[in-house]
PDB file of C-alpha atoms in Angstrom:
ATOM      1  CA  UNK A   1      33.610  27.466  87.563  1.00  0.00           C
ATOM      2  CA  UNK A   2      30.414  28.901  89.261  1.00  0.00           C
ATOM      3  CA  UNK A   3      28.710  31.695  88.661  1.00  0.00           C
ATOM      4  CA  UNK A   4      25.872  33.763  89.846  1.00  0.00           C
ATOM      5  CA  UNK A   5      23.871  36.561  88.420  1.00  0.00           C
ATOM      6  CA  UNK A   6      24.355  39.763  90.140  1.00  0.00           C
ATOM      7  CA  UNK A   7      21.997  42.809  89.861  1.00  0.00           C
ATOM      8  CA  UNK A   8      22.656  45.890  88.179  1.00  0.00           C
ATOM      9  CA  UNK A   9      21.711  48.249  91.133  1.00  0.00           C
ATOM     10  CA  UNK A  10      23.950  45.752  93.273  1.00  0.00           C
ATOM     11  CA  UNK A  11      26.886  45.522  90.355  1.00  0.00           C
ATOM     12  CA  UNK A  12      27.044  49.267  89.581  1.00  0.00           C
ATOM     13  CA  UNK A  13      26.953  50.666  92.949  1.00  0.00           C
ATOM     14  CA  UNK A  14      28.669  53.700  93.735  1.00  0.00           C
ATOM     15  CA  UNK A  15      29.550  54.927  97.485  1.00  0.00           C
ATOM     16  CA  UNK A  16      27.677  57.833  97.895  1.00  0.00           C
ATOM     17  CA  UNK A  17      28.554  61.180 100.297  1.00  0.00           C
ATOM     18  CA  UNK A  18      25.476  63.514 100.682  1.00  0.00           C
ATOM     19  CA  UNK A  19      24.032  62.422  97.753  1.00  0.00           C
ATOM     20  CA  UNK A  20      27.140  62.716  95.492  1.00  0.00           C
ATOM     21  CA  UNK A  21      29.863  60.275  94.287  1.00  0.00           C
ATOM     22  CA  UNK A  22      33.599  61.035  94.721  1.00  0.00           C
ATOM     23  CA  UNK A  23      33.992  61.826  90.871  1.00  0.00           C
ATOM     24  CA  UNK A  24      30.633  64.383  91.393  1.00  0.00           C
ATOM     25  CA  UNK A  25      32.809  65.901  94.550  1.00  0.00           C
ATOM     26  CA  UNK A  26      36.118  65.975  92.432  1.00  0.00           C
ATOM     27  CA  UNK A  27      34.337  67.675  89.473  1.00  0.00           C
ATOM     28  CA  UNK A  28      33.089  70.898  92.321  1.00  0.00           C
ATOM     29  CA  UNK A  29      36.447  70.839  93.190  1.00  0.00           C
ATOM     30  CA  UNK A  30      37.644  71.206  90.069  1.00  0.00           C
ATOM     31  CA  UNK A  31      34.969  73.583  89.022  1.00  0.00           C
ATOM     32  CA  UNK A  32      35.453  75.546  92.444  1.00  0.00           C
ATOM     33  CA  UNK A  33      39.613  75.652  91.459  1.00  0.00           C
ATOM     34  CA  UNK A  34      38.525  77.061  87.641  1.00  0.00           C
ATOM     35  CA  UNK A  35      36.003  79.215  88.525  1.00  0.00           C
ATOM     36  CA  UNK A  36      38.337  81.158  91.801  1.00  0.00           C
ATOM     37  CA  UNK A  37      41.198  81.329  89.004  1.00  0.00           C
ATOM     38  CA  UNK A  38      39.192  83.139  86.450  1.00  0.00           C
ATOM     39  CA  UNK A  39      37.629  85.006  89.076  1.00  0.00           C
ATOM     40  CA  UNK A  40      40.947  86.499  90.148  1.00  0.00           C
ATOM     41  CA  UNK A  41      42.145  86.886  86.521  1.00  0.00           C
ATOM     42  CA  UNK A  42      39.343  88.793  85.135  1.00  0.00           C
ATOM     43  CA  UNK A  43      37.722  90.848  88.246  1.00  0.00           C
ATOM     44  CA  UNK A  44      41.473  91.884  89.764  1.00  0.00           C
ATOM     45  CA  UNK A  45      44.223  91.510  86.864  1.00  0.00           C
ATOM     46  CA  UNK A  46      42.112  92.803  84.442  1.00  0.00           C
ATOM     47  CA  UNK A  47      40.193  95.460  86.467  1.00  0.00           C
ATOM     48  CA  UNK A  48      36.538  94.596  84.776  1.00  0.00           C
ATOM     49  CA  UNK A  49      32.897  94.777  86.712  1.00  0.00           C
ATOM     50  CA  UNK A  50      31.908  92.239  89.245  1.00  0.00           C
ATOM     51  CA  UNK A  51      28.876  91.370  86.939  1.00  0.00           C
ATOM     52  CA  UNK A  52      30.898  90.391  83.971  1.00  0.00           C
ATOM     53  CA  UNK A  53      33.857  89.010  86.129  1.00  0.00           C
ATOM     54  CA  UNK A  54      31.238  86.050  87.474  1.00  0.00           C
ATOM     55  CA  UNK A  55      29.344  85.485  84.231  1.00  0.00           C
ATOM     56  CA  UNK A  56      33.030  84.196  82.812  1.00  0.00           C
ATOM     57  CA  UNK A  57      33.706  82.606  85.882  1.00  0.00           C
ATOM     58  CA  UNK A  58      30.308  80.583  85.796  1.00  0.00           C
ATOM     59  CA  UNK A  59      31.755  79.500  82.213  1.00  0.00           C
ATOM     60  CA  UNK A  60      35.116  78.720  82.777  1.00  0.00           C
ATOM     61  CA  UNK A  61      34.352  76.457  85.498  1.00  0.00           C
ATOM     62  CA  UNK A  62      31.280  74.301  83.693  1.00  0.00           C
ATOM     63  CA  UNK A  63      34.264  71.706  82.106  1.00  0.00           C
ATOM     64  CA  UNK A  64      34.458  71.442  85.866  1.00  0.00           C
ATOM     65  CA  UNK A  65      31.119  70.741  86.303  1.00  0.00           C
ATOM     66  CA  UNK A  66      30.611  68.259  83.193  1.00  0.00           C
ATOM     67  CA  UNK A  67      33.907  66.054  83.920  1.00  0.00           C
ATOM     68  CA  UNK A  68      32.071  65.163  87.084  1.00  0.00           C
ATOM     69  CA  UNK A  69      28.678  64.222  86.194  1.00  0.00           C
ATOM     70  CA  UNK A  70      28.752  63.371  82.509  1.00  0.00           C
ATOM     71  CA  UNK A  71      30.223  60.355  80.660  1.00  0.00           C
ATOM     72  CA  UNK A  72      32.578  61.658  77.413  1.00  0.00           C
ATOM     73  CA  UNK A  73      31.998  58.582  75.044  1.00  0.00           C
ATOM     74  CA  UNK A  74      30.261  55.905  77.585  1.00  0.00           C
ATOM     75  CA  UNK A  75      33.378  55.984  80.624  1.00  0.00           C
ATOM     76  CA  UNK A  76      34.150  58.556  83.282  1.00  0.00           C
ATOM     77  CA  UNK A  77      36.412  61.282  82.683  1.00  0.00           C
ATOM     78  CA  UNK A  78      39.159  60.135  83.836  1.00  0.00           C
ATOM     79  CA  UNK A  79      39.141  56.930  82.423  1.00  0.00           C
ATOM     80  CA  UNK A  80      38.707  58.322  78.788  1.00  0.00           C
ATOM     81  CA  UNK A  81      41.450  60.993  79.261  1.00  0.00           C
ATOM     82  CA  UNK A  82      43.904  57.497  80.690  1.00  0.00           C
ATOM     83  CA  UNK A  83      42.852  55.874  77.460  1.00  0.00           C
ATOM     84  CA  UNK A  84      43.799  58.979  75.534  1.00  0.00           C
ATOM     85  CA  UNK A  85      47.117  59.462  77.356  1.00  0.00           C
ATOM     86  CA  UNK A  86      47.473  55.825  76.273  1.00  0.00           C
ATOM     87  CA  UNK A  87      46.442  56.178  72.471  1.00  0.00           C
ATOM     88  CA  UNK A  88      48.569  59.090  72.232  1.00  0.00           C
ATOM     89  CA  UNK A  89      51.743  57.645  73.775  1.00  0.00           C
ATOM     90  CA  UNK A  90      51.286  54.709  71.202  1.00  0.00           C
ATOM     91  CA  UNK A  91      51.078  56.565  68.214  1.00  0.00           C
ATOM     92  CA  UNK A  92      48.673  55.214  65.033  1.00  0.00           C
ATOM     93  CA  UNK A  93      49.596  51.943  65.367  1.00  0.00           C
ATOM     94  CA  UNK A  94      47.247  49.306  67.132  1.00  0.00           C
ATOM     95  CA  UNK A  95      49.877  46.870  69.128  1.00  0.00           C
ATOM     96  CA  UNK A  96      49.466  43.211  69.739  1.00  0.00           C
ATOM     97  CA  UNK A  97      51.379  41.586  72.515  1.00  0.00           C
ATOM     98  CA  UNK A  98      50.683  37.987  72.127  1.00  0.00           C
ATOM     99  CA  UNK A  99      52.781  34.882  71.077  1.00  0.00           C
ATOM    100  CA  UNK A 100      53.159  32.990  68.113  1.00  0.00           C
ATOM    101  CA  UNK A 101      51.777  29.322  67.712  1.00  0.00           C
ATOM    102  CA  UNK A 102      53.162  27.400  64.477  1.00  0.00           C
ATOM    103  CA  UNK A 103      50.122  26.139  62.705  1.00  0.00           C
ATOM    104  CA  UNK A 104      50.538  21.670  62.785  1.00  0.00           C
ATOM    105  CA  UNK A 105      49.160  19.697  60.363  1.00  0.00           C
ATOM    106  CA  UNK A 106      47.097  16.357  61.581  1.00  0.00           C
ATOM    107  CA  UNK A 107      46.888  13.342  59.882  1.00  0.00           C
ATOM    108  CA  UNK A 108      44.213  13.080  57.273  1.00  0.00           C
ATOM    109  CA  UNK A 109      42.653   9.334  56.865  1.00  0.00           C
ATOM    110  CA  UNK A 110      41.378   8.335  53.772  1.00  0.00           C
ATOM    111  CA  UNK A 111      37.743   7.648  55.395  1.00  0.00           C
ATOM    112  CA  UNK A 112      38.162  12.111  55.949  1.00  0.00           C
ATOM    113  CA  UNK A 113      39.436  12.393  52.106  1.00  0.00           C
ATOM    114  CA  UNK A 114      36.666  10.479  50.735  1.00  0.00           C
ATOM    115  CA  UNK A 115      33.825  12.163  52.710  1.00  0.00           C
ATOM    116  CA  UNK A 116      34.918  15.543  51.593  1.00  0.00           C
ATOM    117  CA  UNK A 117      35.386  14.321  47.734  1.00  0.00           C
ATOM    118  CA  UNK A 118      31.237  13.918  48.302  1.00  0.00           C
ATOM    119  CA  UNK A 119      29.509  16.008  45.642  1.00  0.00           C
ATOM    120  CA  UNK A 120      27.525  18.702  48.061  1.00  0.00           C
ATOM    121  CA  UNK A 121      29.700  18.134  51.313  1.00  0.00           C
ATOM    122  CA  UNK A 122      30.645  21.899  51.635  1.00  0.00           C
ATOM    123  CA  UNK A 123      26.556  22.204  52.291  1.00  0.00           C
ATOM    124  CA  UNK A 124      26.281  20.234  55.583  1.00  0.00           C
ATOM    125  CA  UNK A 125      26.893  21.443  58.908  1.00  0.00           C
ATOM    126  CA  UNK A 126      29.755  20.876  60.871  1.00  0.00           C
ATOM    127  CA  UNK A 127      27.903  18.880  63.510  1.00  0.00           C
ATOM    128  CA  UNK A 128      26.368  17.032  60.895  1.00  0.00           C
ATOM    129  CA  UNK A 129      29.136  16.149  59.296  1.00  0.00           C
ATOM    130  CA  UNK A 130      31.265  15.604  62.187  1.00  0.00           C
ATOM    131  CA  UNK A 131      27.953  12.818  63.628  1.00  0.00           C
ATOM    132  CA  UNK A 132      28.286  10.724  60.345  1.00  0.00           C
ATOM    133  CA  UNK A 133      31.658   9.876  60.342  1.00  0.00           C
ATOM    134  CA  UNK A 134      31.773   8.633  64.129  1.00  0.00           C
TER     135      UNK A 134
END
């Protein structure tokens, strides 16, 4: 199979929009969406100032702000919280899907037995070992 090196700034491109990937444009959104709602909760259902009304605003929407631009443990957002949906629907237990091989035994010569009777045998290398007896 061939193969060909690729470069990082060609392998970890990212379509850009005025300067800002679509998971930077999701996280405004999302920011935009949290900081309206909290907006509307503390400045008109709760009757407080305009002043303090923003300043928890500005808060509430930085998870926004930080799902967009900043990787939780080493992946995007929304491939971490995919992986925790996953973790969580499986419970504790790690799961292996995979199929069982029964283990066959092959035919040991007596040129094989003696070899490995050898005082010191366990001490060579596999390729060494496996060049002497050819």
């Amino acid at each position: 199979m061939a193969s060909i090196k690729i470069h990082q700034d060609v392998f970890g491109f990212e379509r850009r929009r005025k300067g800002f990937t679509n998971r930077q444009i999701t996280g405004f959104g999302i920011a935009a969406v949290l900081a309206v709602s909290a907006m509307a909760v503390f400045w008109y259902a709760l009757q407080l100032d305009v002043t303090t009304s923003i300043t928890i605003a500005t808060v509430a929407s930085l998870p926004g702000l930080m799902i967009g631009f900043f990787p939780i443990e080493g992946m995007p957002a929304e491939e971490f919280v995919d992986r925790l949906a996953n973790a969580a629907a499986r419970g504790n237990a790690i799961t292996w899907e995979g199929e069982e091989v029964e283990f066959e035994r092959g035919e040991r010569t007596k040129e094989y037995v003696r070899e490995t009777k050898r005082k010191g045998i366990e001490l060579e290398s596999f390729e060494e070992g496996a060049q002497g007896r050819e």
